[in-house]
Amino acid sequence: MPTDRSTERASDQRAEQPTAPAPSAPPAPSAERSAPAERTEPVDLAGTVGLFAEESRARVFAAVVLGAATPAQVTERTGLSPKQATTALRRLRDQGVIAEGADGLAVVYDRFRELARSARESKPAAESYGSGDEQSETVLRTFVRDGRLVRLPAQWERKLVVLRHIAERTFEPGVEYPERTVNEKLRAWCEDAPVDHVTLRRYLVDLHHLHRRVGVYRRPAAAA
């Protein structure tokens, strides 16, 4: 029969044993399949776009978008062979646009958001032509590229904007230019355009952007 001392010792030992934490309730299942956390590889916009140049990868991606959650379902819905479907899935996973989580295959939409953000950030700022008017800037962006004339606008109001720009960017006010120099400067504008330097020179003279006298041209301080 145990003594009172042994009973107290057993009671103390039970009291010192750690108590296991109560199990927490499992999280409620989500009604929508979600992909694992997005990957951290550098953004490869060209590589991602190139994925969909191959028909089998495009078909596999579409099947996953429409709910195919397993390679078997992808194969069935795309009509591809198991080998083709597996190869396409591997490439899509490698590029990070498809991932496999607890609920099966899913599209990593965050990857596309990242690509879109990267494309916006890398887009070069629109060239400014210094006209001070947004409508004129739009016309110049259309008909002038990298200091070259693309073509003369058919609409007269737009043509006036382009010709004024050429005159202001080519000739200094009050400076006299021999005809040979004028031709050389205007020829540079026409390298890629379906218009020649003689036509440009005639327009500039007719619009009084250039005054001509005895083979010498001068741009007035305030062109009409």
Coordinates of N, CA and C in Angstrom, one line a residue:
M1 N 0.9 -1.2 0.0 CA 0.0 0.0 0.0 C 0.9 1.2 0.0
P2 N 0.6 2.2 -1.0 CA 1.6 3.3 -1.1 C 1.4 4.3 0.1
T3 N 2.5 4.8 0.5 CA 2.5 5.8 1.6 C 2.0 7.1 1.1
D4 N 1.8 8.0 2.1 CA 1.4 9.4 1.7 C 2.4 10.1 0.9
R5 N 3.8 9.8 1.3 CA 4.9 10.5 0.6 C 4.9 10.1 -0.8
S6 N 4.8 8.8 -1.1 CA 4.9 8.3 -2.5 C 3.7 8.9 -3.3
T7 N 2.6 9.0 -2.7 CA 1.4 9.5 -3.4 C 1.6 11.0 -3.7
E8 N 2.2 11.8 -2.8 CA 2.5 13.2 -3.1 C 3.5 13.3 -4.2
R9 N 4.6 12.4 -4.2 CA 5.6 12.5 -5.2 C 5.0 12.2 -6.6
A10 N 4.2 11.2 -6.8 CA 3.5 10.9 -8.0 C 2.7 12.1 -8.5
S11 N 2.0 12.7 -7.6 CA 1.1 13.9 -7.9 C 2.0 15.0 -8.4
D12 N 3.2 15.2 -7.8 CA 4.0 16.3 -8.2 C 4.6 16.1 -9.6
Q13 N 5.0 14.8 -9.9 CA 5.5 14.5 -11.2 C 4.5 14.7 -12.3
R14 N 3.2 14.4 -12.0 CA 2.2 14.6 -13.0 C 1.9 16.1 -13.2
A15 N 2.1 16.9 -12.2 CA 1.9 18.3 -12.3 C 3.0 19.0 -13.1
E16 N 4.2 18.4 -13.1 CA 5.4 19.0 -13.8 C 5.4 18.6 -15.3
Q17 N 4.7 17.6 -15.7 CA 4.7 17.2 -17.1 C 4.0 18.3 -17.9
P18 N 4.6 18.7 -19.1 CA 4.0 19.7 -20.0 C 2.7 19.3 -20.5
T19 N 1.8 20.2 -20.6 CA 0.5 19.9 -21.2 C 0.5 20.2 -22.7
A20 N 0.1 19.2 -23.5 CA 0.0 19.3 -24.9 C -1.0 20.4 -25.3
P21 N -0.6 21.3 -26.3 CA -1.6 22.3 -26.7 C -2.8 21.7 -27.4
A22 N -3.9 22.3 -27.2 CA -5.1 21.8 -27.9 C -5.0 22.0 -29.4
P23 N -5.4 21.0 -30.2 CA -5.3 21.2 -31.6 C -6.2 22.2 -32.1
S24 N -5.6 23.0 -33.1 CA -6.4 24.1 -33.6 C -7.2 23.6 -34.7
A25 N -8.3 24.3 -35.0 CA -9.3 23.9 -36.0 C -8.7 24.1 -37.4
P26 N -8.8 23.2 -38.3 CA -8.2 23.4 -39.7 C -8.9 24.6 -40.3
P27 N -8.2 25.3 -41.2 CA -8.8 26.4 -41.9 C -9.9 26.0 -42.9
A28 N -10.9 26.8 -43.0 CA -12.0 26.4 -43.9 C -11.5 26.4 -45.3
P29 N -12.0 25.4 -46.1 CA -11.5 25.3 -47.5 C -12.0 26.5 -48.3
S30 N -11.1 26.9 -49.2 CA -11.5 28.0 -50.1 C -12.3 27.5 -51.2
A31 N -13.3 28.3 -51.6 CA -14.2 27.9 -52.7 C -13.5 28.1 -54.1
E32 N -12.4 28.9 -54.1 CA -11.7 29.2 -55.4 C -10.3 28.6 -55.3
R33 N -9.9 28.0 -56.4 CA -8.5 27.5 -56.4 C -7.5 28.6 -56.5
S34 N -6.5 28.6 -55.8 CA -5.4 29.6 -55.9 C -4.1 29.0 -56.0
A35 N -3.2 29.7 -56.7 CA -1.9 29.2 -57.0 C -1.0 29.6 -55.8
P36 N 0.1 28.9 -55.6 CA 1.1 29.2 -54.5 C 1.6 30.6 -54.7
A37 N 2.3 31.1 -53.7 CA 2.8 32.4 -53.7 C 3.7 32.6 -54.9
E38 N 3.7 33.9 -55.5 CA 4.4 34.1 -56.7 C 5.9 34.0 -56.5
R39 N 6.5 33.6 -57.7 CA 7.9 33.4 -57.6 C 8.7 34.7 -57.6
T40 N 10.0 34.6 -57.4 CA 10.8 35.8 -57.2 C 11.8 35.9 -58.4
E41 N 11.7 35.1 -59.4 CA 12.6 35.2 -60.5 C 12.5 36.6 -61.2
P42 N 13.5 37.1 -61.9 CA 13.4 38.3 -62.6 C 12.3 38.2 -63.7
V43 N 11.6 39.3 -63.9 CA 10.5 39.4 -64.9 C 11.1 39.2 -66.3
D44 N 10.5 38.3 -67.1 CA 11.0 38.0 -68.5 C 9.8 38.2 -69.4
L45 N 9.5 39.4 -69.8 CA 8.3 39.6 -70.6 C 8.3 38.9 -71.9
A46 N 9.5 39.0 -72.6 CA 9.6 38.4 -73.9 C 9.4 36.9 -73.8
G47 N 10.0 36.3 -72.8 CA 10.0 34.9 -72.6 C 8.5 34.4 -72.3
T48 N 7.8 35.2 -71.5 CA 6.4 34.8 -71.2 C 5.5 34.9 -72.4
V49 N 5.7 36.0 -73.2 CA 4.9 36.1 -74.4 C 5.2 35.0 -75.4
G50 N 6.5 34.7 -75.5 CA 6.9 33.6 -76.4 C 6.3 32.2 -76.0
L51 N 5.9 32.0 -74.8 CA 5.3 30.8 -74.4 C 4.1 30.4 -75.3
F52 N 3.3 31.5 -75.6 CA 2.1 31.2 -76.2 C 2.2 31.2 -77.7
A53 N 3.4 31.3 -78.2 CA 3.6 31.2 -79.7 C 3.5 29.7 -80.1
E54 N 3.6 28.8 -79.1 CA 3.5 27.4 -79.3 C 2.1 26.9 -79.0
E55 N 1.4 26.3 -80.0 CA 0.0 26.0 -79.8 C -0.3 25.1 -78.6
S56 N 0.5 24.1 -78.4 CA 0.3 23.1 -77.4 C 0.3 23.8 -76.0
R57 N 1.2 24.8 -75.8 CA 1.3 25.5 -74.5 C 0.1 26.4 -74.4
A58 N -0.3 27.0 -75.5 CA -1.5 27.9 -75.4 C -2.8 27.1 -75.0
R59 N -2.9 25.9 -75.6 CA -4.0 25.0 -75.3 C -4.0 24.6 -73.9
V60 N -2.9 24.2 -73.4 CA -2.7 23.7 -72.0 C -3.1 24.9 -71.0
F61 N -2.5 26.1 -71.3 CA -2.8 27.2 -70.5 C -4.3 27.5 -70.4
A62 N -5.0 27.4 -71.6 CA -6.4 27.7 -71.7 C -7.2 26.7 -70.9
A63 N -6.7 25.4 -70.9 CA -7.4 24.3 -70.2 C -7.4 24.6 -68.7
V64 N -6.2 25.1 -68.2 CA -6.1 25.4 -66.8 C -6.9 26.6 -66.4
V65 N -6.9 27.6 -67.3 CA -7.8 28.7 -67.0 C -9.3 28.3 -66.8
L66 N -9.7 27.3 -67.6 CA -11.1 26.9 -67.6 C -11.3 25.8 -66.6
G67 N -10.4 25.5 -65.8 CA -10.6 24.6 -64.6 C -10.0 23.3 -64.6
A68 N -9.2 22.9 -65.6 CA -8.4 21.7 -65.5 C -7.4 21.7 -64.4
A69 N -7.6 20.8 -63.4 CA -6.8 20.9 -62.2 C -5.7 19.8 -62.1
T70 N -5.7 18.8 -63.0 CA -4.7 17.8 -63.0 C -4.2 17.6 -64.4
P71 N -2.9 17.0 -64.6 CA -2.4 16.7 -65.9 C -3.4 15.8 -66.7
A72 N -4.1 14.9 -66.1 CA -5.0 14.0 -66.8 C -6.1 14.8 -67.4
Q73 N -6.7 15.8 -66.6 CA -7.7 16.6 -67.1 C -7.3 17.5 -68.2
V74 N -6.0 18.0 -68.1 CA -5.4 18.8 -69.2 C -5.3 18.0 -70.5
T75 N -4.8 16.8 -70.3 CA -4.7 16.0 -71.5 C -6.1 15.7 -72.2
E76 N -7.1 15.4 -71.4 CA -8.4 15.1 -71.9 C -9.0 16.3 -72.6
R77 N -8.9 17.5 -72.0 CA -9.5 18.7 -72.5 C -8.8 19.3 -73.7
T78 N -7.5 19.1 -73.8 CA -6.8 19.7 -74.9 C -6.7 18.8 -76.1
G79 N -6.9 17.5 -75.9 CA -6.7 16.5 -77.0 C -5.3 16.2 -77.3
L80 N -4.3 16.7 -76.5 CA -2.9 16.4 -76.7 C -2.6 15.1 -76.2
S81 N -1.4 14.5 -76.6 CA -0.9 13.3 -76.0 C -0.4 13.6 -74.6
P82 N -0.4 12.6 -73.7 CA 0.2 12.8 -72.4 C 1.6 13.5 -72.4
K83 N 2.4 13.0 -73.3 CA 3.8 13.6 -73.4 C 3.7 15.1 -73.8
Q84 N 2.9 15.4 -74.8 CA 2.8 16.8 -75.2 C 2.3 17.7 -74.0
A85 N 1.2 17.2 -73.4 CA 0.7 18.0 -72.3 C 1.7 18.1 -71.1
T86 N 2.4 17.1 -70.8 CA 3.4 17.2 -69.7 C 4.5 18.1 -70.1
T87 N 5.0 18.1 -71.3 CA 6.0 19.0 -71.8 C 5.6 20.5 -71.7
A88 N 4.3 20.7 -72.2 CA 3.8 22.1 -72.2 C 3.6 22.6 -70.7
L89 N 3.1 21.7 -69.9 CA 2.9 22.1 -68.5 C 4.2 22.4 -67.8
R90 N 5.3 21.7 -68.1 CA 6.6 21.9 -67.5 C 7.1 23.3 -67.9
R91 N 6.9 23.6 -69.2 CA 7.4 25.0 -69.6 C 6.6 26.1 -69.0
L92 N 5.3 25.9 -68.8 CA 4.5 26.9 -68.2 C 4.8 27.1 -66.7
R93 N 5.1 26.0 -66.1 CA 5.5 26.0 -64.7 C 6.9 26.8 -64.5
D94 N 7.8 26.4 -65.4 CA 9.1 27.0 -65.4 C 9.1 28.5 -65.5
Q95 N 8.1 29.0 -66.3 CA 8.0 30.4 -66.6 C 7.2 31.1 -65.5
G96 N 6.6 30.3 -64.6 CA 5.9 30.8 -63.5 C 4.5 31.3 -63.7
V97 N 3.8 30.9 -64.8 CA 2.5 31.3 -65.1 C 1.5 30.3 -64.7
I98 N 1.9 29.1 -64.4 CA 1.1 28.0 -63.8 C 1.8 27.4 -62.7
A99 N 1.1 27.1 -61.6 CA 1.7 26.4 -60.5 C 0.7 25.4 -60.0
E100 N 1.2 24.4 -59.2 CA 0.4 23.4 -58.6 C 0.4 23.5 -57.1
G101 N -0.8 23.7 -56.6 CA -1.0 23.8 -55.1 C -1.8 22.7 -54.6
A102 N -2.4 22.9 -53.4 CA -3.1 21.8 -52.8 C -4.4 21.5 -53.5
D103 N -4.9 22.5 -54.3 CA -6.1 22.2 -55.0 C -5.9 21.9 -56.5
G104 N -4.6 21.6 -56.8 CA -4.3 21.3 -58.2 C -3.7 22.4 -59.0
L105 N -3.7 22.3 -60.3 CA -3.1 23.3 -61.2 C -3.9 24.6 -61.1
A106 N -3.2 25.7 -61.2 CA -3.9 27.0 -61.2 C -3.0 28.0 -61.9
V107 N -3.6 29.1 -62.4 CA -2.9 30.2 -63.0 C -2.3 31.1 -62.0
V108 N -1.1 31.5 -62.1 CA -0.5 32.5 -61.2 C -0.8 33.9 -61.8
Y109 N -1.9 34.4 -61.4 CA -2.3 35.7 -62.0 C -1.4 36.8 -61.5
D110 N -0.8 36.7 -60.4 CA 0.1 37.7 -59.9 C 1.3 37.8 -60.8
R111 N 1.7 36.8 -61.5 CA 2.8 36.8 -62.5 C 2.5 37.8 -63.6
F112 N 1.2 37.7 -64.1 CA 0.8 38.6 -65.2 C 0.7 40.1 -64.7
R113 N 0.3 40.2 -63.5 CA 0.3 41.6 -62.9 C 1.7 42.2 -62.8
E114 N 2.6 41.3 -62.5 CA 4.0 41.7 -62.4 C 4.6 42.1 -63.7
L115 N 4.2 41.3 -64.7 CA 4.7 41.5 -66.1 C 4.1 42.9 -66.6
A116 N 2.8 43.1 -66.4 CA 2.2 44.3 -66.8 C 2.8 45.5 -66.1
R117 N 3.1 45.4 -64.8 CA 3.7 46.5 -64.1 C 5.1 46.8 -64.7
S118 N 5.9 45.7 -65.0 CA 7.2 45.9 -65.5 C 7.2 46.6 -66.9
A119 N 6.2 46.2 -67.7 CA 6.1 46.7 -69.0 C 5.8 48.2 -69.0
R120 N 4.9 48.6 -68.0 CA 4.6 50.0 -67.9 C 5.8 50.8 -67.4
E121 N 6.6 50.3 -66.5 CA 7.7 51.0 -66.0 C 8.9 51.1 -67.0
S122 N 9.0 50.2 -67.9 CA 10.0 50.2 -68.9 C 9.7 50.9 -70.1
K123 N 8.4 51.4 -70.2 CA 8.0 52.1 -71.4 C 8.6 53.4 -71.5
P124 N 9.3 53.8 -72.6 CA 10.0 55.1 -72.7 C 9.0 56.2 -72.7
A125 N 9.4 57.3 -72.1 CA 8.5 58.5 -72.1 C 8.3 59.0 -73.5
A126 N 7.1 59.5 -73.8 CA 6.8 60.1 -75.1 C 7.8 61.2 -75.4
E127 N 8.3 61.3 -76.7 CA 9.2 62.3 -77.1 C 8.4 63.7 -77.1
S128 N 9.1 64.7 -76.6 CA 8.5 66.0 -76.6 C 9.2 66.8 -77.7
Y129 N 8.3 67.6 -78.4 CA 8.8 68.4 -79.5 C 8.9 69.9 -79.2
G130 N 8.5 70.2 -78.0 CA 8.6 71.6 -77.5 C 7.6 72.6 -78.1
S131 N 6.5 72.1 -78.6 CA 5.6 73.0 -79.3 C 4.7 73.7 -78.2
G132 N 4.6 73.1 -77.0 CA 3.8 73.7 -76.0 C 2.3 73.5 -76.1
D133 N 1.9 72.7 -77.1 CA 0.5 72.4 -77.3 C 0.3 70.9 -77.5
E134 N -0.6 70.3 -76.8 CA -0.7 68.9 -76.8 C -1.2 68.4 -78.2
Q135 N -2.1 69.1 -78.8 CA -2.6 68.7 -80.1 C -1.4 68.7 -81.1
S136 N -0.6 69.8 -81.1 CA 0.6 69.8 -82.0 C 1.5 68.7 -81.7
E137 N 1.7 68.4 -80.4 CA 2.6 67.3 -80.0 C 2.2 66.0 -80.6
T138 N 0.9 65.8 -80.6 CA 0.3 64.5 -81.1 C 0.6 64.4 -82.6
V139 N 0.4 65.6 -83.3 CA 0.7 65.6 -84.8 C 2.1 65.3 -85.1
L140 N 3.0 65.9 -84.3 CA 4.4 65.8 -84.6 C 4.9 64.3 -84.2
R141 N 4.3 63.7 -83.2 CA 4.7 62.3 -82.9 C 4.3 61.4 -84.0
T142 N 3.3 61.8 -84.7 CA 2.8 60.9 -85.8 C 3.6 61.0 -87.1
F143 N 4.0 62.3 -87.4 CA 4.7 62.5 -88.7 C 6.2 62.8 -88.6
V144 N 6.7 62.9 -87.4 CA 8.2 63.1 -87.2 C 8.7 62.1 -86.3
R145 N 9.8 61.4 -86.7 CA 10.4 60.4 -85.8 C 11.9 60.6 -85.8
D146 N 12.5 60.7 -84.6 CA 14.0 60.8 -84.5 C 14.6 61.8 -85.4
G147 N 14.0 63.0 -85.5 CA 14.5 64.1 -86.4 C 14.4 63.9 -87.8
R148 N 13.4 63.0 -88.2 CA 13.2 62.7 -89.6 C 11.7 62.8 -89.9
L149 N 11.4 63.2 -91.1 CA 10.0 63.3 -91.5 C 9.5 61.9 -92.0
V150 N 8.4 61.5 -91.4 CA 7.8 60.2 -91.9 C 7.1 60.4 -93.2
R151 N 6.2 61.4 -93.2 CA 5.5 61.9 -94.4 C 4.8 63.2 -94.1
L152 N 4.4 63.9 -95.1 CA 3.7 65.1 -94.9 C 2.2 64.8 -94.7
P153 N 1.6 65.4 -93.7 CA 0.1 65.1 -93.5 C -0.7 65.6 -94.7
A154 N -1.8 64.9 -95.0 CA -2.6 65.3 -96.1 C -3.5 66.5 -95.6
Q155 N -3.9 66.5 -94.4 CA -4.7 67.6 -93.8 C -3.9 68.8 -93.7
W156 N -4.4 69.9 -94.2 CA -3.6 71.1 -94.3 C -3.2 71.7 -92.9
E157 N -4.1 71.7 -92.0 CA -3.8 72.2 -90.6 C -2.6 71.4 -90.0
R158 N -2.6 70.1 -90.2 CA -1.5 69.3 -89.7 C -0.2 69.6 -90.5
K159 N -0.4 69.8 -91.7 CA 0.8 70.0 -92.6 C 1.5 71.3 -92.1
L160 N 0.7 72.3 -91.7 CA 1.3 73.6 -91.2 C 2.1 73.4 -90.0
V161 N 1.6 72.5 -89.1 CA 2.3 72.2 -87.8 C 3.6 71.6 -88.1
V162 N 3.6 70.6 -89.0 CA 4.9 69.9 -89.3 C 5.9 70.8 -90.0
L163 N 5.4 71.6 -91.0 CA 6.3 72.5 -91.7 C 6.9 73.6 -90.8
R164 N 6.1 74.1 -89.9 CA 6.6 75.1 -88.9 C 7.7 74.5 -88.0
H165 N 7.4 73.2 -87.6 CA 8.4 72.5 -86.8 C 9.7 72.3 -87.5
I166 N 9.7 71.9 -88.8 CA 10.9 71.7 -89.6 C 11.7 73.0 -89.7
A167 N 11.0 74.1 -90.0 CA 11.6 75.4 -90.1 C 12.3 75.8 -88.8
E168 N 11.6 75.7 -87.7 CA 12.2 76.1 -86.4 C 13.3 75.3 -86.0
R169 N 13.3 74.0 -86.3 CA 14.4 73.1 -85.9 C 15.6 73.1 -86.9
T170 N 15.4 73.7 -88.0 CA 16.5 73.6 -89.0 C 17.2 74.9 -89.3
F171 N 16.5 76.1 -89.1 CA 17.1 77.3 -89.5 C 17.0 78.3 -88.3
E172 N 18.1 79.0 -88.1 CA 18.1 80.1 -87.1 C 17.6 81.4 -87.6
P173 N 16.8 82.1 -86.8 CA 16.2 83.3 -87.3 C 17.3 84.4 -87.6
G174 N 17.2 85.0 -88.8 CA 18.1 86.1 -89.1 C 19.4 85.6 -89.8
V175 N 19.6 84.3 -89.8 CA 20.9 83.8 -90.4 C 20.6 83.5 -91.9
E176 N 21.6 83.9 -92.7 CA 21.5 83.7 -94.2 C 22.1 82.4 -94.6
Y177 N 21.4 81.6 -95.4 CA 21.8 80.3 -95.9 C 21.8 80.3 -97.4
P178 N 22.9 79.9 -98.0 CA 22.9 79.7 -99.4 C 22.0 78.5 -99.8
E179 N 21.5 78.5 -101.0 CA 20.6 77.4 -101.4 C 21.2 76.0 -101.2
R180 N 22.4 75.9 -101.5 CA 23.1 74.6 -101.3 C 22.9 74.1 -99.9
T181 N 23.1 74.9 -98.9 CA 23.0 74.6 -97.5 C 21.6 74.2 -97.1
V182 N 20.7 75.0 -97.7 CA 19.2 74.8 -97.4 C 18.9 73.4 -97.9
N183 N 19.3 73.1 -99.1 CA 19.0 71.8 -99.7 C 19.6 70.6 -98.9
E184 N 20.8 70.8 -98.4 CA 21.4 69.7 -97.6 C 20.6 69.5 -96.3
K185 N 20.2 70.6 -95.6 CA 19.5 70.5 -94.4 C 18.1 69.9 -94.6
L186 N 17.5 70.2 -95.6 CA 16.1 69.7 -95.9 C 16.2 68.2 -96.4
R187 N 17.3 67.9 -97.1 CA 17.4 66.6 -97.6 C 17.5 65.6 -96.4
A188 N 18.1 66.0 -95.3 CA 18.3 65.2 -94.2 C 16.9 64.8 -93.6
W189 N 16.0 65.7 -93.7 CA 14.6 65.4 -93.2 C 13.9 64.4 -94.0
C190 N 14.3 64.3 -95.3 CA 13.5 63.5 -96.3 C 14.1 62.1 -96.5
E191 N 15.1 61.7 -95.8 CA 15.8 60.5 -96.0 C 14.8 59.3 -96.1
D192 N 13.8 59.3 -95.2 CA 12.9 58.1 -95.1 C 11.5 58.5 -95.5
A193 N 11.3 59.7 -96.1 CA 9.9 60.2 -96.4 C 9.6 60.2 -97.9
P194 N 8.4 60.0 -98.3 CA 8.0 60.0 -99.7 C 7.8 61.5 -100.2
V195 N 8.8 62.3 -99.8 CA 8.7 63.7 -100.3 C 10.2 64.2 -100.4
D196 N 10.5 65.1 -101.4 CA 11.9 65.5 -101.6 C 12.1 66.9 -101.0
H197 N 13.4 67.2 -100.9 CA 13.8 68.5 -100.3 C 13.3 69.7 -101.1
V198 N 13.1 69.6 -102.4 CA 12.6 70.7 -103.2 C 11.2 71.0 -102.8
T199 N 10.4 70.0 -102.6 CA 9.0 70.2 -102.2 C 8.9 70.9 -100.8
L200 N 9.8 70.4 -99.9 CA 9.8 71.1 -98.6 C 10.3 72.5 -98.7
R201 N 11.3 72.8 -99.5 CA 11.8 74.2 -99.6 C 10.7 75.1 -100.2
R202 N 10.0 74.6 -101.2 CA 8.9 75.4 -101.8 C 7.8 75.7 -100.8
Y203 N 7.4 74.7 -100.0 CA 6.4 74.9 -98.9 C 6.9 76.0 -97.9
L204 N 8.1 75.9 -97.5 CA 8.7 76.8 -96.5 C 8.7 78.3 -97.0
V205 N 9.0 78.4 -98.3 CA 9.1 79.7 -98.9 C 7.7 80.3 -99.1
D206 N 6.7 79.4 -99.6 CA 5.4 79.9 -99.8 C 4.7 80.3 -98.5
L207 N 5.1 79.6 -97.4 CA 4.5 79.9 -96.1 C 5.2 81.0 -95.3
H208 N 6.3 81.5 -95.9 CA 7.1 82.6 -95.4 C 7.9 82.1 -94.2
H209 N 8.1 80.9 -94.0 CA 9.1 80.4 -93.0 C 10.5 80.7 -93.5
L210 N 10.7 80.8 -94.8 CA 12.0 81.2 -95.4 C 11.7 82.3 -96.4
H211 N 12.6 83.3 -96.3 CA 12.6 84.4 -97.4 C 13.7 84.1 -98.3
R212 N 13.5 84.2 -99.6 CA 14.5 83.9 -100.6 C 14.8 85.2 -101.4
R213 N 16.1 85.4 -101.5 CA 16.6 86.6 -102.3 C 17.9 86.3 -103.0
V214 N 17.9 86.2 -104.3 CA 19.1 86.0 -105.1 C 19.8 84.7 -104.6
G215 N 19.1 83.6 -104.4 CA 19.7 82.4 -104.1 C 20.2 82.3 -102.6
V216 N 19.8 83.2 -101.8 CA 20.1 83.2 -100.4 C 18.8 83.2 -99.6
Y217 N 18.7 82.3 -98.6 CA 17.5 82.1 -97.8 C 17.7 82.6 -96.3
R218 N 16.7 83.2 -95.8 CA 16.8 83.6 -94.4 C 15.4 83.4 -93.7
R219 N 15.5 82.9 -92.5 CA 14.3 82.7 -91.7 C 14.0 83.9 -90.9
P220 N 12.8 84.5 -91.1 CA 12.5 85.8 -90.4 C 12.4 85.5 -88.9
A221 N 12.4 86.5 -88.1 CA 12.3 86.4 -86.6 C 11.0 85.8 -86.2
A222 N 9.9 86.2 -86.9 CA 8.6 85.7 -86.6 C 7.9 85.3 -87.9
A223 N 8.0 83.9 -88.1 CA 7.4 83.4 -89.3 C 5.9 83.5 -89.3
A224 N 5.4 83.8 -90.5 CA 3.9 83.8 -90.6 C 3.3 82.5 -90.6

